[in-house]
C-alpha positions as a Python dict, from the first residue, in 0.01 Angstrom:
ca = {
    (1, 'M'): (0, 0, 0),
    (2, 'A'): (-19, -81, -368),
    (3, 'A'): (-272, 104, -581),
    (4, 'V'): (-608, -79, -621),
    (5, 'S'): (-788, -110, -951),
    (6, 'Y'): (-1075, -321, -1085),
    (7, 'S'): (-1220, -391, -1426),
    (8, 'M'): (-1584, -302, -1471),
    (9, 'K'): (-1681, -668, -1455),
    (10, 'E'): (-1465, -737, -1148),
    (11, 'L'): (-1612, -443, -951),
    (12, 'A'): (-1972, -536, -1041),
    (13, 'E'): (-1901, -890, -918),
    (14, 'Q'): (-1744, -761, -593),
    (15, 'L'): (-2057, -547, -533),
    (16, 'E'): (-2293, -831, -653),
    (17, 'L'): (-2457, -591, -904),
    (18, 'K'): (-2541, -588, -1269),
    (19, 'F'): (-2357, -363, -1517),
    (20, 'S'): (-2360, -253, -1876),
    (21, 'G'): (-2079, -127, -2101),
    (22, 'N'): (-1724, -242, -2136),
    (23, 'G'): (-1649, -520, -1885),
    (24, 'N'): (-1278, -471, -1938),
    (25, 'F'): (-1282, -100, -1863),
    (26, 'L'): (-1030, -34, -1585),
    (27, 'I'): (-1157, 167, -1286),
    (28, 'T'): (-872, 315, -1090),
    (29, 'H'): (-1041, 542, -834),
    (30, 'V'): (-1364, 667, -688),
    (31, 'C'): (-1469, 1034, -717),
    (32, 'G'): (-1753, 1285, -736),
    (33, 'L'): (-1916, 1415, -1051),
    (34, 'D'): (-1734, 1745, -1003),
    (35, 'S'): (-1394, 1573, -1021),
    (36, 'L'): (-1437, 1313, -1283),
    (37, 'Q'): (-1118, 1195, -1447),
    (38, 'V'): (-1035, 904, -1674),
    (39, 'G'): (-1081, 578, -1489),
    (40, 'G'): (-1300, 730, -1218),
    (41, 'L'): (-1618, 591, -1067),
    (42, 'A'): (-1890, 839, -968),
    (43, 'Y'): (-2260, 805, -896),
    (44, 'L'): (-2594, 953, -1002),
    (45, 'T'): (-2882, 933, -753),
    (46, 'S'): (-3181, 974, -982),
    (47, 'P'): (-3283, 842, -1321),
    (48, 'D'): (-3299, 1188, -1485),
    (49, 'G'): (-2938, 1249, -1394),
    (50, 'L'): (-2992, 1535, -1143),
    (51, 'T'): (-2783, 1469, -837),
    (52, 'S'): (-2680, 1640, -512),
    (53, 'V'): (-2298, 1646, -479),
    (54, 'P'): (-2128, 1743, -148),
    (55, 'T'): (-1899, 2042, -174),
    (56, 'P'): (-1577, 2077, 29),
    (57, 'A'): (-1762, 2295, 275),
    (58, 'G'): (-1999, 2012, 350),
    (59, 'M'): (-2303, 2187, 193),
    (60, 'S'): (-2505, 2044, -96),
    (61, 'R'): (-2544, 2186, -440),
    (62, 'H'): (-2735, 2051, -740),
    (63, 'V'): (-2530, 1963, -1038),
    (64, 'G'): (-2731, 1932, -1362),
    (65, 'T'): (-2530, 1650, -1508),
    (66, 'T'): (-2694, 1380, -1718),
    (67, 'V'): (-2556, 1059, -1841),
    (68, 'D'): (-2566, 1189, -2195),
    (69, 'E'): (-2340, 1481, -2100),
    (70, 'I'): (-2067, 1255, -1963),
    (71, 'N'): (-1810, 1077, -2175),
    (72, 'S'): (-1880, 749, -2013),
    (73, 'S'): (-1640, 554, -2237),
    (74, 'K'): (-1362, 691, -2011),
    (75, 'V'): (-1540, 678, -1673),
    (76, 'A'): (-1790, 455, -1488),
    (77, 'L'): (-2108, 558, -1305),
    (78, 'V'): (-2323, 396, -1041),
    (79, 'V'): (-2686, 461, -1140),
    (80, 'S'): (-3037, 354, -1058),
    (81, 'P'): (-3196, 83, -1269),
    (82, 'G'): (-3408, 342, -1446),
    (83, 'V'): (-3106, 470, -1639),
    (84, 'Q'): (-3080, 285, -1971),
    (85, 'H'): (-2762, 371, -2164),
    (86, 'P'): (-2606, 37, -2269),
    (87, 'E'): (-2322, 213, -2453),
    (88, 'H'): (-2198, 363, -2125),
    (89, 'N'): (-2009, 206, -1835),
    (90, 'L'): (-2286, 176, -1579),
    (91, 'I'): (-2326, -29, -1256),
    (92, 'Y'): (-2695, -49, -1154),
    (93, 'A'): (-2802, -12, -792),
    (94, 'D'): (-3122, 72, -604),
    (95, 'D'): (-2914, 308, -381),
    (96, 'P'): (-2622, 447, -593),
    (97, 'L'): (-2472, 652, -303),
    (98, 'A'): (-2459, 355, -70),
    (99, 'V'): (-2292, 140, -338),
    (100, 'H'): (-2041, 420, -414),
    (101, 'V'): (-1953, 417, -43),
    (102, 'E'): (-1896, 41, -54),
    (103, 'A'): (-1685, 83, -365),
    (104, 'T'): (-1473, 344, -182),
    (105, 'K'): (-1401, 89, 87),
    (106, 'L'): (-1275, -154, -183),
    (107, 'F'): (-1042, 108, -336),
    (108, 'H'): (-921, 233, 3),
    (109, 'P'): (-903, -80, 229),
    (110, 'A'): (-833, -15, 599),
    (111, 'E'): (-475, -39, 703),
    (112, 'P'): (-387, -363, 888),
    (113, 'F'): (-420, -314, 1265),
    (114, 'I'): (-163, -552, 1392),
    (115, 'P'): (182, -392, 1386),
    (116, 'D'): (354, -715, 1504),
    (117, 'V'): (265, -1008, 1279),
    (118, 'S'): (376, -1246, 1553),
    (119, 'M'): (87, -1142, 1773),
    (120, 'K'): (-157, -1430, 1828),
    (121, 'S'): (-347, -1321, 2140),
    (122, 'G'): (-461, -993, 1988),
    (123, 'I'): (-274, -807, 2261),
    (124, 'H'): (57, -643, 2174),
    (125, 'P'): (344, -738, 2405),
    (126, 'S'): (398, -379, 2517),
    (127, 'A'): (34, -325, 2623),
    (128, 'V'): (-55, -328, 2995),
    (129, 'V'): (-393, -485, 3054),
    (130, 'S'): (-529, -537, 3407),
    (131, 'K'): (-606, -898, 3507),
    (132, 'N'): (-938, -770, 3625),
    (133, 'A'): (-1032, -633, 3285),
    (134, 'K'): (-1295, -831, 3081),
    (135, 'L'): (-1220, -850, 2705),
    (136, 'G'): (-1476, -979, 2455),
    (137, 'K'): (-1397, -1212, 2162),
    (138, 'N'): (-1160, -1074, 1894),
    (139, 'V'): (-1065, -766, 2084),
    (140, 'K'): (-738, -616, 1949),
    (141, 'I'): (-502, -411, 2169),
    (142, 'G'): (-207, -232, 2020),
    (143, 'P'): (134, -114, 2135),
    (144, 'N'): (159, 82, 2467),
    (145, 'V'): (-219, 56, 2538),
    (146, 'V'): (-312, 69, 2907),
    (147, 'V'): (-634, -88, 3034),
    (148, 'Y'): (-708, -33, 3406),
    (149, 'D'): (-895, -247, 3656),
    (150, 'G'): (-1270, -321, 3614),
    (151, 'V'): (-1279, -233, 3242),
    (152, 'N'): (-1526, -426, 3027),
    (153, 'I'): (-1464, -426, 2644),
    (154, 'G'): (-1710, -571, 2396),
    (155, 'E'): (-1620, -810, 2112),
    (156, 'N'): (-1439, -700, 1793),
    (157, 'T'): (-1332, -364, 1957),
    (158, 'I'): (-993, -230, 1842),
    (159, 'L'): (-767, -14, 2060),
    (160, 'H'): (-486, 135, 1855),
    (161, 'A'): (-142, 236, 1990),
    (162, 'G'): (-125, 450, 2304),
    (163, 'V'): (-489, 425, 2405),
    (164, 'V'): (-562, 457, 2778),
    (165, 'I'): (-882, 313, 2925),
    (166, 'M'): (-916, 399, 3295),
    (167, 'S'): (-1092, 212, 3580),
    (168, 'E'): (-1448, 73, 3540),
    (169, 'V'): (-1500, 194, 3189),
    (170, 'V'): (-1756, 2, 2989),
    (171, 'I'): (-1696, -20, 2608),
    (172, 'G'): (-1942, -183, 2367),
    (173, 'A'): (-1876, -402, 2064),
    (174, 'D'): (-1728, -322, 1730),
    (175, 'C'): (-1568, 6, 1844),
    (176, 'T'): (-1248, 161, 1712),
    (177, 'F'): (-1030, 389, 1919),
    (178, 'F'): (-747, 545, 1721),
    (179, 'P'): (-401, 626, 1861),
    (180, 'N'): (-361, 820, 2187),
    (181, 'T'): (-729, 840, 2290),
    (182, 'V'): (-811, 839, 2658),
    (183, 'V'): (-1135, 737, 2831),
    (184, 'R'): (-1149, 836, 3192),
    (185, 'E'): (-1286, 629, 3482),
    (186, 'K'): (-1642, 502, 3487),
    (187, 'C'): (-1739, 636, 3148),
    (188, 'E'): (-1966, 427, 2924),
    (189, 'I'): (-1916, 387, 2552),
    (190, 'G'): (-2184, 225, 2327),
    (191, 'N'): (-2150, -9, 2031),
    (192, 'R'): (-1981, 87, 1700),
    (193, 'V'): (-1833, 401, 1841),
    (194, 'I'): (-1526, 558, 1666),
    (195, 'L'): (-1292, 787, 1858),
    (196, 'Q'): (-1041, 958, 1640),
    (197, 'S'): (-684, 1022, 1747),
    (198, 'G'): (-630, 1233, 2055),
    (199, 'V'): (-990, 1224, 2187),
    (200, 'V'): (-1032, 1251, 2565),
    (201, 'I'): (-1365, 1130, 2712),
    (202, 'G'): (-1456, 1229, 3069),
    (203, 'S'): (-1178, 1473, 3144),
    (204, 'D'): (-1196, 1704, 3444),
    (205, 'G'): (-1409, 2015, 3419),
    (206, 'H'): (-1149, 2229, 3598),
    (207, 'G'): (-1378, 2342, 3888),
    (208, 'Y'): (-1220, 2559, 4164),
    (209, 'F'): (-1324, 2783, 4451),
    (210, 'Q'): (-1122, 3033, 4657),
    (211, 'R'): (-1059, 3035, 5031),
    (212, 'G'): (-803, 3265, 5190),
    (213, 'G'): (-667, 3366, 4847),
    (214, 'V'): (-598, 3001, 4758),
    (215, 'N'): (-760, 2820, 4466),
    (216, 'L'): (-906, 2488, 4585),
    (217, 'K'): (-997, 2221, 4340),
    (218, 'I'): (-1353, 2077, 4339),
    (219, 'P'): (-1367, 1705, 4279),
    (220, 'Q'): (-1509, 1627, 3936),
    (221, 'V'): (-1727, 1320, 3995),
    (222, 'G'): (-1945, 1322, 3683),
    (223, 'T'): (-1908, 1072, 3400),
    (224, 'V'): (-1979, 1062, 3029),
    (225, 'S'): (-2210, 815, 2848),
    (226, 'I'): (-2188, 787, 2467),
    (227, 'E'): (-2453, 596, 2289),
    (228, 'D'): (-2432, 365, 1986),
    (229, 'D'): (-2301, 465, 1641),
    (230, 'V'): (-2124, 783, 1741),
    (231, 'E'): (-1802, 916, 1593),
    (232, 'V'): (-1596, 1179, 1779),
    (233, 'G'): (-1344, 1391, 1588),
    (234, 'A'): (-972, 1413, 1655),
    (235, 'C'): (-849, 1593, 1967),
    (236, 'T'): (-1197, 1649, 2106),
    (237, 'T'): (-1241, 1669, 2487),
}
């Protein structure tokens, strides 16, 4: 995918926000205050310039960085309306962090889902979908996906390559299941759930008991219910 860049004016228009500074300044990437480089877009969360920046370990540390200490002729900042430095490249927002996240989406657009541009139904020709499955509007199903009997999938949900959805699973709307995820029978998944690659939901608990020196398997009849707005990390079971 080609590199994405915006002028200061273009980005402010995309975000529907006001800006000050050089409207022609070219922004080439988003970054944090601790990794500012020429062409970068960072954010400050308070008018006095004190912000909390996430570290690689996921903890928070305070970075005493003010607008005055940054050479903003070479970078751009998303700041609250209380910051008044017209000579700097500033985009004004009531919630600078949220706007920075939206800008990140513009610079890193999601990869197109459909691997076969000839697809019109939203279901890849190699997918196996039961006739008894119910699919909501705009559901997209990728290569080698298997959807069993009795499955109900909400609108706008995306199943990437190799996903397996077993019998009587209920999946909400606006979900994204990345490649090779598995949802076992009778599990329930809420709305806007993201399953990263390799996730298995509802797998057996490996219960056994012994009789006569032989291990006998105990049927695993429980199910899993995941509520709305949950993301599960890769290869989780």
